Amino acid sequence: VSLFIALSLLAAWGWLAYRHNKVNSIEYQIQVGLRQHEFEPELQPIVDMETGQWVGAEMLARWRRAGRTVAYPDEFIPAAEASRRIKTLTRVLTERVFKSLDGGTLPDDFYISINLSPNHVDERTESAIVALAEQYPAFNTNNIRFEITEHGLQETGRRRFQDVVSRLKQQGFLFGLDDFGTGQSGLEYFSNLSPDFLKIDRRFVNAIDSPESIDFQLLKTIVQLAQSLNLIIIAEGVETEQERDWLQQQGIRFAQGWYYEKALPLPIFRQRLKDASMQ
Ligand code: C2E
Ligand code: CA
Ligand code: CA
Ligand code: CA
């Protein structure tokens, strides 16, 4: 009998420990957060440096929980990717952006740039993307772009990834490489994706202030490569006038960074876009 009691206690303890871990795990909290609508998109403008006009915006995830400070992607995107919640998260955020901007007057060709984790590019994601573009009249294929990092693409998923991307590209959606040159995204991706645009990571843009650095040499090489392939270049993390000037001297036209604008909450972004269109 005492053995039975001991075993029962052990089982109960095991179950409690399991519950405890589950409830405290970030994956579980993300699931709850999604149910309670705690995730919000912010939009950071992408600017034409020649005119100062907004040509598009990148969608960035934020997690607002009652009684806590806002959480940034580094704290939850890796877990969301590992648990496949990233799919739901991306869909929920995209719908909020489209819904909010659909009624207003979007400038022609204005685009929303969405981060896609390559491991979650499958047929279901593909049909979700096509369905969203059909559902919101203001959003057509030219108003939606995708930023891909190599991060997390498993060998087994490569073929499927290429198939889905090439079908979406045929329909007119643009795909680009994010964080190019950082090791999250490298040369081999060129053949997998044949990108339409390339986002230069802010690490390299930062190096414009230190012309002696290796990163600055790499920056020049990356710019050359992108230009020889006729890719659209978007410089990320532009913070200073000096950086802007150098980029423009290289013939780069598009930039994103705090020098222009931080990521803005959706209602503010929408208002600013409206104000700009009435000028
Ligand atoms: P990213 O795609 O490279 O996004 C740009 C990051 O740089 C954003 O950080 C943005 O706020 C920040 N940034 C923009 N301009 C400047 C600047 O001038 N200076 C500095 N120091 N930083 C700047 P954030 O929002 O923390 O996002 C971090 C990363 O999380 C993103 O990097 C992206 O890879 C990932 N991420 C964000 N939202 C999503 C999402 O919805 N889905 C997926 N799969 N990934 C996401
Ligand atoms: Ca990005
Ligand atoms: Ca990036
Ligand atoms: Ca800098």
Coordinates of C-alpha atoms and ligand atoms in Angstrom, one line a residue:
V1 CA 0.0 0.0 0.0
S2 CA 2.8 2.4 0.9
L3 CA 4.4 1.7 -2.5
F4 CA 1.1 2.6 -4.2
I5 CA 0.9 5.9 -2.2
A6 CA 4.5 6.7 -3.1
L7 CA 3.9 6.0 -6.8
S8 CA 0.7 8.1 -6.8
L9 CA 2.5 11.0 -5.1
L10 CA 5.3 10.7 -7.7
A11 CA 2.8 10.7 -10.5
A12 CA 0.9 13.8 -9.1
W13 CA 4.2 15.6 -8.6
G14 CA 5.2 14.8 -12.2
W15 CA 1.9 16.1 -13.5
L16 CA 2.1 19.3 -11.5
A17 CA 5.7 19.9 -12.6
Y18 CA 4.6 19.3 -16.2
R19 CA 1.7 21.8 -15.8
H20 CA 3.9 24.3 -14.2
N21 CA 6.4 24.1 -17.1
K22 CA 3.8 24.2 -19.7
V23 CA 2.0 27.3 -18.2
N24 CA 5.3 29.1 -17.8
S25 CA 6.7 28.2 -21.2
I26 CA 6.9 31.0 -23.7
E27 CA 5.2 28.9 -26.3
Y28 CA 2.2 28.5 -24.1
Q29 CA 2.1 32.2 -23.2
I30 CA 2.2 33.1 -26.9
Q31 CA -0.7 30.8 -27.5
V32 CA -2.7 32.6 -24.7
G33 CA -1.5 36.0 -26.0
L34 CA -2.8 35.2 -29.4
R35 CA -6.2 34.2 -28.0
Q36 CA -6.3 37.4 -26.0
H37 CA -5.3 39.6 -28.9
E38 CA -2.2 40.9 -27.2
F39 CA 0.0 41.1 -30.3
E40 CA 0.0 44.3 -32.4
P41 CA 1.7 45.3 -35.6
E42 CA 3.7 48.5 -35.9
L43 CA 4.7 49.9 -39.2
Q44 CA 8.1 51.5 -40.0
P45 CA 8.1 53.7 -43.1
I46 CA 10.4 52.9 -46.0
V47 CA 11.4 56.2 -47.6
D48 CA 12.4 57.4 -51.1
M49 CA 15.5 59.4 -50.1
E50 CA 15.2 61.7 -53.1
T51 CA 11.7 62.9 -52.4
G52 CA 11.3 62.0 -48.7
Q53 CA 8.1 60.2 -49.5
W54 CA 6.9 57.0 -47.9
V55 CA 6.9 54.3 -50.5
G56 CA 6.0 51.4 -48.2
A57 CA 6.3 50.1 -44.6
E58 CA 7.7 47.1 -42.8
M59 CA 5.3 45.3 -40.4
L60 CA 7.0 44.6 -37.0
A61 CA 5.4 42.6 -34.2
R62 CA 4.9 43.9 -30.7
W63 CA 3.5 42.1 -27.7
R64 CA 1.5 44.2 -25.2
R65 CA 0.4 42.5 -22.1
A66 CA -1.5 44.0 -19.2
G67 CA 0.8 45.2 -16.5
R68 CA 4.0 44.5 -18.4
T69 CA 6.3 46.5 -20.6
V70 CA 5.9 45.9 -24.3
A71 CA 7.9 42.9 -25.6
Y72 CA 10.0 43.2 -28.8
P73 CA 10.4 40.5 -31.4
D74 CA 13.8 39.2 -30.1
E75 CA 11.9 38.0 -27.0
F76 CA 9.2 36.0 -28.7
I77 CA 9.8 35.5 -32.5
P78 CA 12.3 32.6 -32.0
A79 CA 9.8 30.7 -29.8
A80 CA 7.0 31.5 -32.1
E81 CA 9.0 30.1 -35.0
A82 CA 9.9 27.0 -33.1
S83 CA 6.3 26.3 -32.1
R84 CA 4.8 27.2 -35.5
R85 CA 2.6 29.9 -33.8
I86 CA 4.5 32.2 -36.1
K87 CA 1.9 31.4 -38.8
T88 CA -1.0 32.5 -36.8
L89 CA 0.9 35.5 -35.5
T90 CA 1.8 36.7 -39.0
R91 CA -1.8 36.2 -40.3
V92 CA -3.3 38.0 -37.4
L93 CA -1.0 41.0 -37.7
T94 CA -1.3 41.2 -41.5
E95 CA -5.1 41.2 -41.2
R96 CA -5.0 44.0 -38.7
V97 CA -2.8 46.1 -41.0
F98 CA -4.9 45.4 -44.1
K99 CA -8.2 46.1 -42.3
S100 CA -6.9 49.4 -40.9
L101 CA -5.5 50.7 -44.1
D102 CA -8.0 49.3 -46.5
G103 CA -10.6 52.1 -46.1
G104 CA -8.2 55.0 -46.4
T105 CA -6.5 56.2 -49.5
L106 CA -3.3 54.1 -50.0
P107 CA -1.0 55.7 -52.5
D108 CA -0.6 53.6 -55.7
D109 CA 2.1 51.0 -55.3
F110 CA 2.4 51.7 -51.6
Y111 CA 3.5 48.4 -50.1
I112 CA 3.5 46.6 -46.8
S113 CA 6.6 44.5 -46.3
I114 CA 6.0 41.3 -44.3
N115 CA 8.7 39.2 -42.6
L116 CA 8.3 35.5 -43.5
S117 CA 10.1 32.7 -41.8
P118 CA 11.1 30.3 -44.6
N119 CA 10.1 27.2 -42.7
H120 CA 6.5 28.4 -42.7
V121 CA 6.3 29.0 -46.3
D122 CA 4.0 26.2 -47.4
E123 CA 0.8 25.7 -49.4
R124 CA -1.4 26.9 -46.6
T125 CA 0.6 30.1 -46.2
E126 CA 0.4 30.5 -49.9
S127 CA -3.4 30.3 -50.0
A128 CA -3.7 32.5 -47.0
I129 CA -1.7 35.2 -48.7
V130 CA -3.7 34.9 -51.9
A131 CA -7.0 35.0 -49.9
L132 CA -5.9 38.2 -48.0
A133 CA -5.0 40.0 -51.3
E134 CA -8.5 39.1 -52.6
Q135 CA -10.3 40.1 -49.5
Y136 CA -9.0 43.6 -49.2
P137 CA -9.5 45.7 -52.4
A138 CA -6.7 48.2 -51.6
F139 CA -4.2 45.4 -51.5
N140 CA -3.1 43.8 -54.7
T141 CA 0.0 41.8 -55.4
N142 CA 2.0 44.9 -55.9
N143 CA 1.1 46.2 -52.5
I144 CA 2.5 43.2 -50.6
R145 CA 6.2 42.3 -50.3
F146 CA 7.9 39.6 -48.4
E147 CA 11.2 39.7 -46.5
I148 CA 13.0 36.4 -46.1
T149 CA 15.9 35.4 -43.9
E150 CA 17.7 32.2 -44.3
H151 CA 17.2 31.7 -40.6
G152 CA 15.7 28.3 -39.9
L153 CA 15.2 26.9 -43.3
Q154 CA 15.7 23.1 -43.0
E155 CA 17.1 21.1 -45.9
T156 CA 13.9 19.1 -46.2
G157 CA 11.8 22.2 -46.6
R158 CA 13.9 23.8 -49.3
R159 CA 12.1 22.4 -52.4
R160 CA 8.7 23.3 -51.1
F161 CA 9.9 26.7 -50.2
Q162 CA 11.2 27.3 -53.7
D163 CA 7.9 26.1 -55.3
V164 CA 5.7 28.2 -53.2
V165 CA 7.8 31.3 -53.6
S166 CA 8.1 30.9 -57.4
R167 CA 4.3 30.6 -57.7
L168 CA 3.7 33.7 -55.6
K169 CA 6.3 35.6 -57.6
Q170 CA 4.6 34.7 -60.8
Q171 CA 1.5 36.3 -59.4
G172 CA 3.4 39.5 -58.9
F173 CA 4.3 39.5 -55.2
L174 CA 7.9 40.7 -54.6
F175 CA 10.3 38.8 -52.5
G176 CA 13.5 40.1 -50.9
L177 CA 16.4 39.0 -48.8
D178 CA 16.5 40.4 -45.3
D179 CA 19.6 41.0 -43.2
F180 CA 21.8 40.2 -46.2
G181 CA 25.4 39.4 -45.4
T182 CA 24.9 38.8 -41.7
G183 CA 25.1 35.0 -41.7
Q184 CA 21.3 34.9 -41.3
S185 CA 21.1 35.3 -45.0
G186 CA 23.8 34.5 -47.4
L187 CA 24.8 34.0 -51.0
E188 CA 23.3 30.6 -51.4
Y189 CA 19.9 32.2 -51.0
F190 CA 20.3 34.0 -54.2
S191 CA 19.7 30.8 -56.2
N192 CA 16.9 29.6 -53.9
L193 CA 14.9 32.8 -54.1
S194 CA 16.1 34.9 -57.0
P195 CA 15.2 38.0 -55.0
D196 CA 13.6 41.2 -56.3
F197 CA 15.1 43.3 -53.5
L198 CA 17.7 43.2 -50.9
K199 CA 17.7 44.8 -47.5
I200 CA 21.1 45.8 -46.3
D201 CA 21.4 45.1 -42.6
R202 CA 21.9 48.0 -40.3
R203 CA 25.2 46.6 -39.1
F204 CA 26.7 47.6 -42.5
V205 CA 24.9 50.9 -42.7
N206 CA 26.4 51.7 -39.3
A207 CA 29.9 51.0 -40.7
I208 CA 29.6 54.1 -42.9
D209 CA 30.9 56.0 -39.9
S210 CA 34.0 53.8 -39.8
P211 CA 35.5 53.6 -43.4
E212 CA 38.5 51.6 -42.0
S213 CA 36.3 48.7 -40.9
I214 CA 35.8 45.4 -42.6
D215 CA 32.0 45.9 -42.4
F216 CA 32.4 49.0 -44.6
Q217 CA 34.3 47.0 -47.2
L218 CA 31.6 44.4 -47.1
L219 CA 29.0 47.1 -47.5
K220 CA 30.6 48.3 -50.7
T221 CA 30.8 44.8 -52.0
I222 CA 27.1 44.1 -51.2
V223 CA 26.0 47.3 -52.9
Q224 CA 28.0 46.4 -56.0
L225 CA 26.6 42.9 -56.1
A226 CA 23.0 44.2 -55.7
Q227 CA 23.5 46.8 -58.4
S228 CA 25.1 44.4 -60.9
L229 CA 22.0 42.2 -60.5
N230 CA 19.7 45.2 -60.8
L231 CA 18.0 44.5 -57.5
I232 CA 16.1 47.1 -55.5
I233 CA 18.2 48.1 -52.5
I234 CA 16.7 49.1 -49.2
A235 CA 19.2 50.4 -46.6
E236 CA 18.1 49.6 -43.1
G237 CA 18.9 51.3 -39.8
V238 CA 19.8 54.7 -41.4
E239 CA 20.3 56.9 -38.3
T240 CA 22.4 59.9 -39.5
E241 CA 22.7 62.4 -42.3
Q242 CA 26.2 61.2 -43.0
E243 CA 24.9 57.7 -43.7
R244 CA 22.1 59.0 -45.8
D245 CA 24.5 61.1 -47.9
W246 CA 26.9 58.2 -48.5
L247 CA 24.0 55.9 -49.5
Q248 CA 22.6 58.5 -51.9
Q249 CA 26.0 59.0 -53.5
Q250 CA 26.1 55.3 -54.3
G251 CA 22.8 55.7 -56.1
I252 CA 20.7 53.9 -53.5
R253 CA 17.2 55.2 -53.3
F254 CA 15.3 53.6 -50.5
A255 CA 15.9 53.7 -46.8
Q256 CA 14.4 52.7 -43.5
G257 CA 15.7 54.0 -40.2
W258 CA 15.3 56.3 -37.2
Y259 CA 16.8 59.2 -39.2
Y260 CA 13.4 59.1 -41.0
E261 CA 11.0 57.4 -38.7
K262 CA 10.7 54.8 -36.0
A263 CA 8.1 52.0 -36.2
L264 CA 4.7 53.6 -35.5
P265 CA 1.6 52.2 -34.0
L266 CA -1.1 51.5 -36.6
P267 CA -3.5 54.4 -35.8
I268 CA -0.7 56.9 -35.9
F269 CA 0.8 55.5 -39.1
R270 CA -2.6 55.6 -40.7
Q271 CA -3.2 59.2 -39.7
R272 CA 0.3 60.3 -40.9
L273 CA -0.3 58.6 -44.3
K274 CA -3.7 60.4 -44.6
D275 CA -2.1 63.8 -43.7
A276 CA 0.6 63.3 -46.3
S277 CA -1.9 62.4 -49.0
M278 CA -3.8 65.6 -48.4
Q279 CA -0.8 67.9 -48.8
Ligands
C2E1 P1 14.4 43.3 -39.1 O1 13.5 42.6 -40.1 O2 15.8 43.5 -39.4 O3 13.7 44.6 -38.7 C1 14.3 45.8 -38.5 C2 14.6 46.0 -37.0 O4 15.5 47.2 -36.9 C3 13.3 46.4 -36.2 O5 13.5 45.9 -34.9 C4 13.4 47.9 -36.2 O6 12.6 48.5 -35.2 C5 14.9 48.1 -36.1 N1 15.3 49.5 -36.6 C6 14.7 50.1 -37.6 N2 15.4 51.3 -37.9 C7 16.4 51.3 -37.0 C8 17.5 52.3 -36.7 O7 17.6 53.3 -37.4 N3 18.3 52.0 -35.7 C9 18.2 50.9 -35.0 N4 19.1 50.7 -34.0 N5 17.3 50.0 -35.2 C10 16.3 50.2 -36.2 P2 12.5 45.0 -34.2 O8 11.1 45.6 -34.4 O9 12.9 44.8 -32.7 O10 12.5 43.6 -34.9 C11 13.6 42.7 -34.8 C12 13.5 41.6 -35.8 O11 12.4 40.7 -35.4 C13 13.2 42.0 -37.2 O12 14.4 42.4 -37.7 C14 12.6 40.7 -37.8 O13 13.6 39.9 -38.2 C15 11.9 40.1 -36.6 N6 10.4 40.3 -36.7 C16 9.7 41.4 -36.3 N7 8.4 41.2 -36.6 C17 8.3 40.0 -37.1 C18 7.1 39.2 -37.6 O14 6.0 39.7 -37.6 N8 7.4 38.0 -38.2 C19 8.7 37.5 -38.2 N9 8.9 36.3 -38.8 N10 9.8 38.2 -37.8 C20 9.6 39.4 -37.2
CA2 CA 12.7 42.5 -42.0
CA3 CA 16.6 43.3 -41.5
CA4 CA 25.8 54.8 -37.6

